[in-house]
Amino acid sequence: MLLCDSCNKGWHIYCLSPPLKHIPLGNWYCLECLNTDEETFGFVPGKCLLLEDFKRIADRAKRKWFGSGTVSRTQIEKKFWEIVEGSGGEVEVMYGNDLDTSVYGSGFPRIGDQRPESVEADIWDEYCGSPWNLNNMPKLKGSMLQAIRHNINGVTVPWLYLGMLFSSFCWHFEDHCFYSVNYLHWGEAKCWYGIPGSAASAFEKVMRKTLPDLFDAQPDLLFQLVTMLSPTVLQENKVPVYTVLQEPGNFVITFPKSFHAGFNFGLNCAEAVNFATADWLPYGGSGAELYRLYRKPSVISHEELLCVVAKGNCCNNEGSIHLKKELLRIYSKEKTWREQLWKSGILRSSPMFVPECADSVGIEEDPTCIICQQFLHLSAIVCNCRPSVFACLEHWKHLCECEPTKLRLEYRYTLAELDMMVQEVEKFGGCKTQETKISQRPSSGTKRSIALNKKEGMQVSQARPADKWLLRASKVLDAAFSSVEYATLLKESEQFLWAGSEMDRVRDVTKSLNKAKIWAEAVSDCLSKVEGEVNDDSMKVHLEFIDELLRVNPVPCFNSGYLKLKDYAEEARKLSEKIDSALSSSPTITQLELLHSEVSRSPISLKKHEILSKKISSAKMLAKRAKRYLTDAKPPGIEMDALFKLNSEMLELHVQLPETEGILDLVKKSESARDKSNKVLTGSLSLENVEELLHEFDSFSINVPELNILRQYHVDTLSWISRFNDVMVDVREGKDQRKLISDLSSLLRDGASLGIQVEGLPLVEVELKKASCREKARTVYTARKSLDFIEQLLSEAVILHIEEEEIFVEISGILSTARCWEERASTILENETQMYELKDLVRMSVNIDAVLPTLQGIENTISSAETWLQKSEPFLSATSSMASSPCSMLELPVLKDLVTQAKLLNVQLQEPRILETLLLNCERWQCDNHQLLQETEDLLDNAKIDDGTHSNILPKIMDLITRVDSARRSGLALGLNFDELPKLRTASLKLGWCCKTITLSSSSPTSELLEDVGKPSLQHIQQHLKEGQTLEILPEEYYLGKRLMELKDTGLEWAKRARKVVTDSGALALEDVFELISEGENLPVHAEQELQSLRARSMLHCICLKPYNSRSMVSCSQCGEWYHTYCLKLHWRPKAYVCSACCPLAETTPQIDPARATEPERPSLNQRRTRMVATDAAVNDLKWKTRKHIKRTTKRSPQVHILPWFFT
């Protein structure tokens, strides 16, 4: 037992998959522990991702390793092997591998796929049928995989592979050593490493030598696709390694047993599938042996594939050579193991089941070995102790602990059949290999068997026991049948049936024994049933089965019951002939029942017995139905078709029934009724004819369809006549016309659909027209109608002779009034008229109950005038007030449209002349201001070249500003939104900007306008230039604008120097600071803030005569002078400090109270600002302060941090 070092479970080393030959050194772990998630290595299942998500992860991974720049493939390959060898740390990547194309789709077109509209049908069909389409390649002619019935994912159905940077496939060769083809659809390249199949053994030796611990723990490590070894290591150990770079659109093919590995340079998509030509067969055999050795379940049965290909003659001459070699190999192996089992005492055998599709390879039918997990297609060992468990011939000892005599060999082919396959392949191929010539058998099976047994060293021969068995079988076949002896011989024959052609005689005799045993037992069984008392017909023996047994000639064996059974069969035949004779005549039901009783007593079942029973049953059923038809007197009770069907069935039955004549009489009467009804229906139908025919067949019980139609016509006609009489009463009484119209319409419609002609139908039609005309007349009062409608209505009344009725006289008066109104309205519309006349016409039309054609024109004229007045109201109001707010500015195009529309009005109004005057004023204002804008542009162009002598241009600008503002105010007063108003405002602002530019550009103004103007500040200049940008003015286009920009640049340059000096902590000499201050005061622009900062910077402090810096300072409580604490060597600030200049006698350092040995609070900002700061009028005072500090003799004070106020 081998104990797992993790779970402590015990395992037999020969039961492991694969089995171990010895206890491995070091720690060993079982498969259950190795497959746990903890500390696992290799590939683990990942989560499901969309393609877009996978692309995003792949791009992010590549940027993480190599950034967004370009990187060579050599660098990527070097980094990959560094990671594999462990120097790159632990790395986890994702690989979308083994994706089923039947689920996720293939990159190649398939016949069942939907064709895109952008692809032509011819091109699509060409690619669907292309041999380079990976969906077609496994099943191409010449491929061994075309014999596989089911689709196998990854083998006959392509797999998709979505890779990213560093995603890899480890060293391996294909399942069953198949060929493989890989096509790269798109993306980054894929790097392949390959080793020829001839160097596979050397490769495995290097792997085991390099990784001994892993192979000791898991001998099948190379089957797990989790091991990578650098090609450099392999080449150092004399293993040839080749590499290829697969670009998109490239195919890569790997040959059988060729180890290969590789990785991806980035995101890509590939597709791969297997195929197998005839030269693969030997490699497939070696792959099957590897599966058996390492106890790995195989994908397909290699032995079944060979047999299917051999029986189907799927190979050409060249392929037949490889097929014959493989068949000879499995034949020799099968023969050796079967003979060893026979020697070991396994004598029982039986054929395997025949697969559903023997001409193709399946993957679910054959059992598998419990030890090596391989398919058992040719043979298997099974025991009755566990009939559902099988073992191969090699591992039969591990099946169970029973004796070999209890085991049974199951075989699909005998050795002779396997040998025949080899010969068929040899015959089809047309050539013989050396192995075939050696393995050919002599014609005498026994002689060859003995020779082979001697050659192979067999001490026990099958020939002698087989001869003895044949002798016993011959005696048994000649003697009387004995079931025990036959069963014994058949059981003993099982040890010979699986053998080669030398046992053909045994197989033939066994077939004879089986045939004889089956025949004799069938005869005995039939005789026992015939002689026994069997009442159930289902348990009786059929005469046909007995005849089949009796027809066997010669009989396979002697059975004493054969002659008795023959006599019983003869009696049954005579009874069958009697039944035929009775059925061929016209018997009565009583005669048939007597014959049926005689057949039921017979011990043998006859087929005609069932026919006789059905005939008796049918006759009784027809007689019962005939009696019911003859006794049923309620009309209509019976369908005519059912009567004819019954008559036909009684005639076809050929049985004498007493009701036959009565049924025939009913049939004749039915036909007579149908003929008379058809004659009436085809002629002119009158009520009298129909009633006469219905009276004749009043009590007839058969349901004749034509007679039923006449009955329905008669009922409908009587109903219509009754309704007609009622409606005519209502007409005479003059009731509600609307209801009367409905009743007359229904009566007219129903009368027209009657099958019988009625006399009152024309009268109904006339009365309906009169009622409709009266109803139309009433609608004139409910809703106004057109004059044409009224005229037509009166015409209809005249035709129907009802024009003298009161309602039509009133409608005639309405028509006359309407005609008079129309004449007056037409006269008014022809000329321009006043509004009140139009409105009078509208008021008159209200009392006329008719649609007046001209009324709409009158109303449209009034509406157009009122709409125009409403639109003109804002302009009329603006004219009266002569002012308008900016928010209610009116549009000039609208005013023009209103003036144009006023000319089209057919009404006399005063307002159009007012709007015409307003439009004239607006056009005059636009003309005047166009000239003013042109003058402004000319003056601005002159201002661009002005050099500062503004004595002439400045008054012009000021005057033009006044004129522009005045013109703008007059335009606003008109109340319309002119396009020139924004232009006038912009012109005024630009002129104002030019005026201000002239003012700011003059450093020594002389004009009266600029007498009170001083130097412009830097902020004012910057603000002015910003305003010019808002007005889209480029200062560089103006001479003075350039000068203003120069002033700004000069001021900014000096301010920048000043700010730098302020923060230099005293680096610049004081004289240079004074010079900088003087320069700033003489600038043409004013920079007050920077000057104040420089004056503060010119103040010197402390005994070191330095300006303020970032170190701590303390102030004298008497003179207010500041001192650096580090210059005074103060560590704590006293409550009050007096400098040495103010108190020269204080030579010692002030004492500090230990209880107050904490830093006191700083002075507030307001206290610090009480310090005096030098101004531009007190430079001498600054110099005096500097001299004052030189004369002082000071003591160093404790350290206190105080900041001057102007640097906070």
mmCIF file of C-alpha atoms in Angstrom, residues 39-184:
data_model
loop_
_atom_site.group_PDB
_atom_site.id
_atom_site.type_symbol
_atom_site.label_atom_id
_atom_site.label_comp_id
_atom_site.label_asym_id
_atom_site.label_seq_id
_atom_site.Cartn_x
_atom_site.Cartn_y
_atom_site.Cartn_z
ATOM 1 C CA GLU A 39 -1.333 25.290 -3.896
ATOM 2 C CA THR A 40 -2.318 24.121 -7.330
ATOM 3 C CA PHE A 41 -0.257 24.726 -10.435
ATOM 4 C CA GLY A 42 -0.930 24.672 -14.140
ATOM 5 C CA PHE A 43 -4.308 25.639 -15.543
ATOM 6 C CA VAL A 44 -7.438 26.260 -13.477
ATOM 7 C CA PRO A 45 -10.921 27.083 -14.801
ATOM 8 C CA GLY A 46 -11.584 30.821 -15.095
ATOM 9 C CA LYS A 47 -14.753 32.847 -15.154
ATOM 10 C CA CYS A 48 -16.966 33.418 -18.178
ATOM 11 C CA LEU A 49 -16.205 36.681 -20.003
ATOM 12 C CA LEU A 50 -17.558 38.555 -22.978
ATOM 13 C CA LEU A 51 -15.104 39.027 -25.834
ATOM 14 C CA GLU A 52 -14.987 42.793 -25.185
ATOM 15 C CA ASP A 53 -14.104 42.181 -21.514
ATOM 16 C CA PHE A 54 -11.394 39.688 -22.484
ATOM 17 C CA LYS A 55 -9.925 42.208 -24.964
ATOM 18 C CA ARG A 56 -9.861 44.868 -22.265
ATOM 19 C CA ILE A 57 -8.049 42.535 -19.835
ATOM 20 C CA ALA A 58 -5.549 41.511 -22.538
ATOM 21 C CA ASP A 59 -4.754 45.119 -23.480
ATOM 22 C CA ARG A 60 -4.344 46.081 -19.837
ATOM 23 C CA ALA A 61 -1.975 43.136 -19.235
ATOM 24 C CA LYS A 62 0.238 44.107 -22.182
ATOM 25 C CA ARG A 63 0.409 47.736 -21.040
ATOM 26 C CA LYS A 64 1.319 46.532 -17.550
ATOM 27 C CA TRP A 65 4.314 44.556 -18.823
ATOM 28 C CA PHE A 66 5.616 46.739 -21.643
ATOM 29 C CA GLY A 67 3.786 50.069 -21.431
ATOM 30 C CA SER A 68 2.169 51.754 -24.401
ATOM 31 C CA GLY A 69 5.333 51.913 -26.517
ATOM 32 C CA THR A 70 6.574 49.432 -29.107
ATOM 33 C CA VAL A 71 8.359 46.263 -27.996
ATOM 34 C CA SER A 72 10.127 43.650 -30.096
ATOM 35 C CA ARG A 73 9.062 40.031 -30.155
ATOM 36 C CA THR A 74 12.521 39.003 -29.049
ATOM 37 C CA GLN A 75 12.052 40.977 -25.829
ATOM 38 C CA ILE A 76 8.637 39.379 -25.264
ATOM 39 C CA GLU A 77 10.039 35.872 -25.829
ATOM 40 C CA LYS A 78 12.927 36.540 -23.438
ATOM 41 C CA LYS A 79 10.542 37.822 -20.752
ATOM 42 C CA PHE A 80 8.271 34.764 -21.210
ATOM 43 C CA TRP A 81 11.048 32.271 -20.510
ATOM 44 C CA GLU A 82 12.239 34.367 -17.569
ATOM 45 C CA ILE A 83 8.747 34.029 -16.085
ATOM 46 C CA VAL A 84 8.663 30.273 -16.805
ATOM 47 C CA GLU A 85 12.026 29.749 -15.157
ATOM 48 C CA GLY A 86 10.856 31.625 -12.045
ATOM 49 C CA SER A 87 12.814 34.863 -12.243
ATOM 50 C CA GLY A 88 9.695 36.859 -13.136
ATOM 51 C CA GLY A 89 7.769 35.945 -9.998
ATOM 52 C CA GLU A 90 4.318 34.423 -9.876
ATOM 53 C CA VAL A 91 2.281 35.397 -12.951
ATOM 54 C CA GLU A 92 -1.316 34.564 -13.766
ATOM 55 C CA VAL A 93 -2.761 35.002 -17.263
ATOM 56 C CA MET A 94 -6.053 34.023 -18.874
ATOM 57 C CA TYR A 95 -6.414 31.727 -21.896
ATOM 58 C CA GLY A 96 -9.775 31.126 -23.594
ATOM 59 C CA ASN A 97 -8.906 27.648 -24.860
ATOM 60 C CA ASP A 98 -10.909 24.600 -25.969
ATOM 61 C CA LEU A 99 -13.993 26.652 -26.947
ATOM 62 C CA ASP A 100 -16.500 24.434 -28.778
ATOM 63 C CA THR A 101 -17.206 25.911 -32.238
ATOM 64 C CA SER A 102 -20.617 24.242 -32.300
ATOM 65 C CA VAL A 103 -21.543 26.514 -29.366
ATOM 66 C CA TYR A 104 -19.495 29.694 -29.930
ATOM 67 C CA GLY A 105 -19.265 29.576 -33.729
ATOM 68 C CA SER A 106 -16.447 28.888 -36.138
ATOM 69 C CA GLY A 107 -14.229 31.337 -37.998
ATOM 70 C CA PHE A 108 -14.837 29.305 -41.148
ATOM 71 C CA PRO A 109 -18.240 29.280 -42.901
ATOM 72 C CA ARG A 110 -20.403 26.185 -42.480
ATOM 73 C CA ILE A 111 -23.298 24.941 -44.595
ATOM 74 C CA GLY A 112 -25.847 25.474 -41.822
ATOM 75 C CA ASP A 113 -24.681 29.008 -40.996
ATOM 76 C CA GLN A 114 -26.563 32.086 -42.184
ATOM 77 C CA ARG A 115 -24.785 33.812 -45.056
ATOM 78 C CA PRO A 116 -24.074 37.547 -44.534
ATOM 79 C CA GLU A 117 -25.630 39.818 -47.132
ATOM 80 C CA SER A 118 -22.220 41.307 -47.965
ATOM 81 C CA VAL A 119 -20.854 37.909 -49.141
ATOM 82 C CA GLU A 120 -21.835 36.539 -52.532
ATOM 83 C CA ALA A 121 -23.431 33.081 -52.621
ATOM 84 C CA ASP A 122 -20.763 31.575 -54.934
ATOM 85 C CA ILE A 123 -17.892 32.671 -52.706
ATOM 86 C CA TRP A 124 -19.741 31.484 -49.596
ATOM 87 C CA ASP A 125 -20.370 28.032 -51.098
ATOM 88 C CA GLU A 126 -16.744 27.810 -52.238
ATOM 89 C CA TYR A 127 -15.406 28.423 -48.728
ATOM 90 C CA CYS A 128 -18.039 26.146 -47.143
ATOM 91 C CA GLY A 129 -16.789 23.242 -49.286
ATOM 92 C CA SER A 130 -13.066 24.089 -49.230
ATOM 93 C CA PRO A 131 -10.818 21.222 -48.035
ATOM 94 C CA TRP A 132 -8.804 23.798 -46.046
ATOM 95 C CA ASN A 133 -11.925 24.662 -44.055
ATOM 96 C CA LEU A 134 -11.153 23.148 -40.647
ATOM 97 C CA ASN A 135 -14.758 21.981 -40.310
ATOM 98 C CA ASN A 136 -14.238 19.745 -43.390
ATOM 99 C CA MET A 137 -10.637 18.575 -42.938
ATOM 100 C CA PRO A 138 -11.208 15.721 -40.399
ATOM 101 C CA LYS A 139 -13.775 14.016 -42.675
ATOM 102 C CA LEU A 140 -11.992 14.460 -46.019
ATOM 103 C CA LYS A 141 -11.436 11.491 -48.280
ATOM 104 C CA GLY A 142 -8.337 9.652 -47.077
ATOM 105 C CA SER A 143 -8.722 10.730 -43.453
ATOM 106 C CA MET A 144 -9.209 7.857 -41.026
ATOM 107 C CA LEU A 145 -11.462 10.059 -38.896
ATOM 108 C CA GLN A 146 -14.242 9.969 -41.507
ATOM 109 C CA ALA A 147 -15.116 6.550 -40.064
ATOM 110 C CA ILE A 148 -16.125 8.142 -36.729
ATOM 111 C CA ARG A 149 -19.912 8.373 -36.442
ATOM 112 C CA HIS A 150 -20.235 11.013 -33.703
ATOM 113 C CA ASN A 151 -18.732 14.483 -33.497
ATOM 114 C CA ILE A 152 -15.887 14.711 -30.994
ATOM 115 C CA ASN A 153 -15.062 18.199 -29.748
ATOM 116 C CA GLY A 154 -11.465 19.121 -30.391
ATOM 117 C CA VAL A 155 -10.889 16.083 -32.628
ATOM 118 C CA THR A 156 -13.468 16.182 -35.435
ATOM 119 C CA VAL A 157 -15.092 19.457 -34.339
ATOM 120 C CA PRO A 158 -12.675 22.430 -34.205
ATOM 121 C CA TRP A 159 -11.885 24.287 -31.000
ATOM 122 C CA LEU A 160 -11.384 28.040 -30.710
ATOM 123 C CA TYR A 161 -8.503 29.588 -28.766
ATOM 124 C CA LEU A 162 -8.563 33.208 -27.502
ATOM 125 C CA GLY A 163 -5.098 34.124 -26.290
ATOM 126 C CA MET A 164 -3.487 37.077 -24.583
ATOM 127 C CA LEU A 165 0.085 38.038 -23.740
ATOM 128 C CA PHE A 166 2.026 35.075 -22.219
ATOM 129 C CA SER A 167 -0.943 32.674 -22.465
ATOM 130 C CA SER A 168 0.693 29.382 -23.414
ATOM 131 C CA PHE A 169 0.225 25.717 -24.256
ATOM 132 C CA CYS A 170 2.716 23.346 -22.583
ATOM 133 C CA TRP A 171 4.698 20.478 -24.082
ATOM 134 C CA HIS A 172 2.407 17.734 -25.427
ATOM 135 C CA PHE A 173 1.448 15.768 -28.474
ATOM 136 C CA GLU A 174 -2.103 15.312 -29.790
ATOM 137 C CA ASP A 175 -4.633 12.720 -28.574
ATOM 138 C CA HIS A 176 -3.886 9.337 -30.142
ATOM 139 C CA CYS A 177 -0.853 10.990 -31.796
ATOM 140 C CA PHE A 178 -3.182 12.588 -34.405
ATOM 141 C CA TYR A 179 -2.107 15.190 -36.922
ATOM 142 C CA SER A 180 -3.283 18.671 -35.952
ATOM 143 C CA VAL A 181 -3.832 21.838 -37.966
ATOM 144 C CA ASN A 182 -4.027 25.296 -36.370
ATOM 145 C CA TYR A 183 -5.197 28.444 -38.195
ATOM 146 C CA LEU A 184 -4.670 31.950 -36.756
#
